[in-house]
Amino acid sequence: APHLCLGTTAQCALHLVPSGSPNQLVFRHHAKMKQLQNQINVTEKKGIPLTLSSHPNCGIMFGKLGLMKFEFVVAACLFIGGPVESSALARFSEKQEIIFDEHGGLVMRTCSNILENGNLLIATRDDCAQPRPGMAFQVNDDGSISPVEAPDLVLGFPEITTPSSEAKELISVDEPLDIVKYY
């Protein structure tokens, strides 16, 4: 198809990467975030913009998919992108959860709460009588953000690599893909 070309999206999904990786994110307002991470401050209820100093004109934002509603959980994907004015506002809870008040109180966590390199970060809210606790995060001295239980991992973007020979066996274009539907 000579009229088509390979492109990229304007936003990249937020992932966990090893601390010190060239793919780690450094936050512009990390000093203020670090100061507030262990204290409740009603004047910061709206939150601090999650803008990046490592990637100028970019920040953490909610994707255009909007909120996905499941039986007892509301979820949203988190992305790295621009413009910087679209950066999400966040604050820390008393349990060191990163909360997005302007998005209905969603909290940041990894998919399935698995703390591994490459795992995706999302924002969720449990709509039930006994919601799960969120995931605790900490602001590091270098301006990165880590899960408290995995300080060797930080927020970042996935490594872009070339497919290995084994990957060819995992991908089949002969079968239609099941696509998640958003309503």
mmCIF file of C-alpha atoms in Angstrom:
data_model
loop_
_atom_site.group_PDB
_atom_site.id
_atom_site.type_symbol
_atom_site.label_atom_id
_atom_site.label_comp_id
_atom_site.label_asym_id
_atom_site.label_seq_id
_atom_site.Cartn_x
_atom_site.Cartn_y
_atom_site.Cartn_z
ATOM 1 C CA ALA A 1 0.000 0.000 0.000
ATOM 2 C CA PRO A 2 2.188 2.866 -1.236
ATOM 3 C CA HIS A 3 -0.276 5.484 0.039
ATOM 4 C CA LEU A 4 0.229 4.371 3.678
ATOM 5 C CA CYS A 5 3.186 4.909 5.985
ATOM 6 C CA LEU A 6 4.223 3.832 9.451
ATOM 7 C CA GLY A 7 3.610 6.438 12.116
ATOM 8 C CA THR A 8 3.478 6.850 15.847
ATOM 9 C CA THR A 9 0.872 8.139 18.219
ATOM 10 C CA ALA A 10 1.046 11.574 19.762
ATOM 11 C CA GLN A 11 0.851 9.921 23.172
ATOM 12 C CA CYS A 12 2.837 7.044 24.651
ATOM 13 C CA ALA A 13 1.424 4.829 27.408
ATOM 14 C CA LEU A 14 2.946 5.266 30.873
ATOM 15 C CA HIS A 15 5.032 2.284 32.054
ATOM 16 C CA LEU A 16 7.428 1.239 34.806
ATOM 17 C CA VAL A 17 11.116 1.241 33.812
ATOM 18 C CA PRO A 18 14.331 0.610 35.773
ATOM 19 C CA SER A 19 15.581 3.538 37.837
ATOM 20 C CA GLY A 20 18.381 5.283 35.963
ATOM 21 C CA SER A 21 17.025 4.187 32.584
ATOM 22 C CA PRO A 22 17.229 6.731 29.757
ATOM 23 C CA ASN A 23 13.457 6.129 29.480
ATOM 24 C CA GLN A 24 12.662 7.389 32.987
ATOM 25 C CA LEU A 25 10.605 10.527 33.431
ATOM 26 C CA VAL A 26 11.726 13.498 35.507
ATOM 27 C CA PHE A 27 8.975 15.756 36.819
ATOM 28 C CA ARG A 28 9.231 19.554 36.671
ATOM 29 C CA HIS A 29 7.502 20.122 40.036
ATOM 30 C CA HIS A 30 9.227 17.240 41.846
ATOM 31 C CA ALA A 31 10.485 19.397 44.749
ATOM 32 C CA LYS A 32 6.963 20.590 45.600
ATOM 33 C CA MET A 33 5.557 17.074 45.111
ATOM 34 C CA LYS A 34 8.234 15.613 47.403
ATOM 35 C CA GLN A 35 7.476 18.253 50.041
ATOM 36 C CA LEU A 36 3.744 17.408 49.959
ATOM 37 C CA GLN A 37 3.937 13.620 49.602
ATOM 38 C CA ASN A 38 3.828 12.992 53.352
ATOM 39 C CA GLN A 39 1.432 15.729 54.407
ATOM 40 C CA ILE A 40 -2.189 16.554 53.824
ATOM 41 C CA ASN A 41 -2.507 20.078 52.473
ATOM 42 C CA VAL A 42 -6.010 21.333 51.740
ATOM 43 C CA THR A 43 -4.655 24.230 49.672
ATOM 44 C CA GLU A 44 -3.227 21.696 47.205
ATOM 45 C CA LYS A 45 -6.534 19.815 46.862
ATOM 46 C CA LYS A 46 -6.661 20.470 43.107
ATOM 47 C CA GLY A 47 -3.210 19.023 42.655
ATOM 48 C CA ILE A 48 0.090 19.793 40.999
ATOM 49 C CA PRO A 49 0.515 19.529 37.210
ATOM 50 C CA LEU A 50 2.393 16.368 36.231
ATOM 51 C CA THR A 51 4.603 18.163 33.721
ATOM 52 C CA LEU A 52 7.991 16.811 32.715
ATOM 53 C CA SER A 53 11.409 18.447 32.750
ATOM 54 C CA SER A 54 12.907 15.382 31.030
ATOM 55 C CA HIS A 55 10.596 15.838 28.034
ATOM 56 C CA PRO A 56 9.835 19.541 27.430
ATOM 57 C CA ASN A 57 6.249 20.450 26.527
ATOM 58 C CA CYS A 58 5.022 17.043 27.741
ATOM 59 C CA GLY A 59 3.289 15.704 30.817
ATOM 60 C CA ILE A 60 1.222 12.818 32.153
ATOM 61 C CA MET A 61 -2.311 12.953 30.799
ATOM 62 C CA PHE A 62 -5.480 10.981 30.408
ATOM 63 C CA GLY A 63 -6.052 9.520 26.960
ATOM 64 C CA LYS A 64 -8.870 10.337 24.593
ATOM 65 C CA LEU A 65 -10.531 6.977 25.309
ATOM 66 C CA GLY A 66 -12.082 8.440 28.426
ATOM 67 C CA LEU A 67 -13.193 6.394 31.391
ATOM 68 C CA MET A 68 -13.808 2.677 30.997
ATOM 69 C CA LYS A 69 -16.509 1.332 33.283
ATOM 70 C CA PHE A 70 -16.522 -2.247 34.485
ATOM 71 C CA GLU A 71 -18.831 -3.836 37.062
ATOM 72 C CA PHE A 72 -17.215 -2.296 40.167
ATOM 73 C CA VAL A 73 -14.231 -0.423 38.723
ATOM 74 C CA VAL A 74 -13.753 2.726 36.678
ATOM 75 C CA ALA A 75 -10.400 2.853 34.858
ATOM 76 C CA ALA A 76 -8.505 5.188 32.544
ATOM 77 C CA CYS A 77 -5.256 4.864 30.632
ATOM 78 C CA LEU A 78 -2.414 7.245 31.453
ATOM 79 C CA PHE A 79 -0.154 8.620 28.745
ATOM 80 C CA ILE A 80 2.931 10.749 28.202
ATOM 81 C CA GLY A 81 2.234 13.518 25.716
ATOM 82 C CA GLY A 82 1.413 17.117 25.025
ATOM 83 C CA PRO A 83 0.555 19.853 24.981
ATOM 84 C CA VAL A 84 1.862 20.562 28.452
ATOM 85 C CA GLU A 85 -1.368 22.453 29.280
ATOM 86 C CA SER A 86 -3.191 19.093 29.112
ATOM 87 C CA SER A 87 -1.100 17.604 31.926
ATOM 88 C CA ALA A 88 -3.137 15.951 34.665
ATOM 89 C CA LEU A 89 -3.268 17.518 38.117
ATOM 90 C CA ALA A 90 -2.442 15.147 40.965
ATOM 91 C CA ARG A 91 -1.885 15.153 44.696
ATOM 92 C CA PHE A 92 -0.790 12.626 47.293
ATOM 93 C CA SER A 93 -3.218 11.064 49.766
ATOM 94 C CA GLU A 94 -2.277 10.355 53.377
ATOM 95 C CA LYS A 95 -1.384 6.816 52.161
ATOM 96 C CA GLN A 96 0.935 8.220 49.445
ATOM 97 C CA GLU A 97 -1.496 7.357 46.649
ATOM 98 C CA ILE A 98 -1.382 9.647 43.620
ATOM 99 C CA ILE A 99 -4.948 10.982 43.302
ATOM 100 C CA PHE A 100 -6.550 12.708 40.317
ATOM 101 C CA ASP A 101 -9.368 14.737 41.923
ATOM 102 C CA GLU A 102 -10.415 16.354 38.628
ATOM 103 C CA HIS A 103 -11.067 12.869 37.251
ATOM 104 C CA GLY A 104 -13.407 11.676 39.980
ATOM 105 C CA GLY A 105 -10.743 10.697 42.509
ATOM 106 C CA LEU A 106 -9.062 8.035 40.396
ATOM 107 C CA VAL A 107 -5.761 6.731 41.818
ATOM 108 C CA MET A 108 -2.636 5.690 39.925
ATOM 109 C CA ARG A 109 -1.655 2.020 39.999
ATOM 110 C CA THR A 110 -0.027 -0.591 37.813
ATOM 111 C CA CYS A 111 -2.133 -3.063 35.867
ATOM 112 C CA SER A 112 -3.056 -5.942 38.169
ATOM 113 C CA ASN A 113 -0.900 -4.262 40.857
ATOM 114 C CA ILE A 114 2.164 -6.049 39.426
ATOM 115 C CA LEU A 115 5.420 -4.198 40.061
ATOM 116 C CA GLU A 116 7.568 -5.290 37.110
ATOM 117 C CA ASN A 117 9.647 -3.516 34.493
ATOM 118 C CA GLY A 118 7.442 -2.732 31.498
ATOM 119 C CA ASN A 119 4.100 -2.938 33.293
ATOM 120 C CA LEU A 120 1.495 -0.358 32.307
ATOM 121 C CA LEU A 121 0.221 2.338 34.691
ATOM 122 C CA ILE A 122 -3.464 3.214 34.827
ATOM 123 C CA ALA A 123 -5.836 5.220 37.018
ATOM 124 C CA THR A 124 -8.726 3.433 38.748
ATOM 125 C CA ARG A 125 -11.534 3.931 41.228
ATOM 126 C CA ASP A 126 -13.414 1.088 42.866
ATOM 127 C CA ASP A 127 -17.157 1.741 43.014
ATOM 128 C CA CYS A 128 -18.087 -0.586 45.866
ATOM 129 C CA ALA A 129 -18.551 -0.619 49.641
ATOM 130 C CA GLN A 130 -14.943 -1.668 50.358
ATOM 131 C CA PRO A 131 -12.616 -0.211 47.708
ATOM 132 C CA ARG A 132 -9.087 -1.547 47.391
ATOM 133 C CA PRO A 133 -6.329 0.693 48.676
ATOM 134 C CA GLY A 134 -4.389 2.469 45.968
ATOM 135 C CA MET A 135 -0.707 1.991 45.244
ATOM 136 C CA ALA A 136 1.771 4.091 47.247
ATOM 137 C CA PHE A 137 4.326 6.177 45.318
ATOM 138 C CA GLN A 138 7.314 8.296 46.307
ATOM 139 C CA VAL A 139 9.100 11.217 44.683
ATOM 140 C CA ASN A 140 12.826 10.498 44.389
ATOM 141 C CA ASP A 141 15.649 13.022 44.805
ATOM 142 C CA ASP A 142 16.382 12.911 41.042
ATOM 143 C CA GLY A 143 12.813 14.029 40.223
ATOM 144 C CA SER A 144 11.532 10.609 39.202
ATOM 145 C CA ILE A 145 8.572 8.817 40.832
ATOM 146 C CA SER A 146 8.687 5.203 42.088
ATOM 147 C CA PRO A 147 6.243 2.775 43.646
ATOM 148 C CA VAL A 148 7.110 2.668 47.373
ATOM 149 C CA GLU A 149 7.292 -1.135 47.231
ATOM 150 C CA ALA A 150 9.603 -1.091 44.170
ATOM 151 C CA PRO A 151 12.057 1.823 44.480
ATOM 152 C CA ASP A 152 14.211 0.281 41.734
ATOM 153 C CA LEU A 153 11.423 1.083 39.219
ATOM 154 C CA VAL A 154 10.245 4.529 38.081
ATOM 155 C CA LEU A 155 7.579 6.004 35.822
ATOM 156 C CA GLY A 156 8.733 6.085 32.216
ATOM 157 C CA PHE A 157 8.051 5.052 28.656
ATOM 158 C CA PRO A 158 8.674 1.603 27.171
ATOM 159 C CA GLU A 159 11.865 0.771 25.346
ATOM 160 C CA ILE A 160 11.417 0.693 21.595
ATOM 161 C CA THR A 161 13.095 -2.384 20.154
ATOM 162 C CA THR A 162 13.089 -4.412 16.987
ATOM 163 C CA PRO A 163 11.124 -7.658 16.974
ATOM 164 C CA SER A 164 13.087 -10.788 17.721
ATOM 165 C CA SER A 165 12.864 -13.931 15.621
ATOM 166 C CA GLU A 166 10.662 -15.469 18.344
ATOM 167 C CA ALA A 167 8.159 -12.607 18.005
ATOM 168 C CA LYS A 168 7.301 -13.639 14.436
ATOM 169 C CA GLU A 169 5.828 -16.840 15.806
ATOM 170 C CA LEU A 170 3.668 -14.920 18.279
ATOM 171 C CA ILE A 171 2.090 -12.621 15.697
ATOM 172 C CA SER A 172 -0.431 -13.906 13.184
ATOM 173 C CA VAL A 173 -2.139 -11.722 10.616
ATOM 174 C CA ASP A 174 -4.296 -14.581 9.360
ATOM 175 C CA GLU A 175 -6.675 -14.328 12.319
ATOM 176 C CA PRO A 176 -8.843 -11.287 13.144
ATOM 177 C CA LEU A 177 -7.950 -9.495 16.353
ATOM 178 C CA ASP A 178 -10.453 -9.133 19.169
ATOM 179 C CA ILE A 179 -10.774 -5.438 19.880
ATOM 180 C CA VAL A 180 -11.870 -3.989 23.222
ATOM 181 C CA LYS A 181 -14.921 -1.808 22.793
ATOM 182 C CA TYR A 182 -15.327 1.443 24.704
ATOM 183 C CA TYR A 183 -18.765 2.866 25.349
#
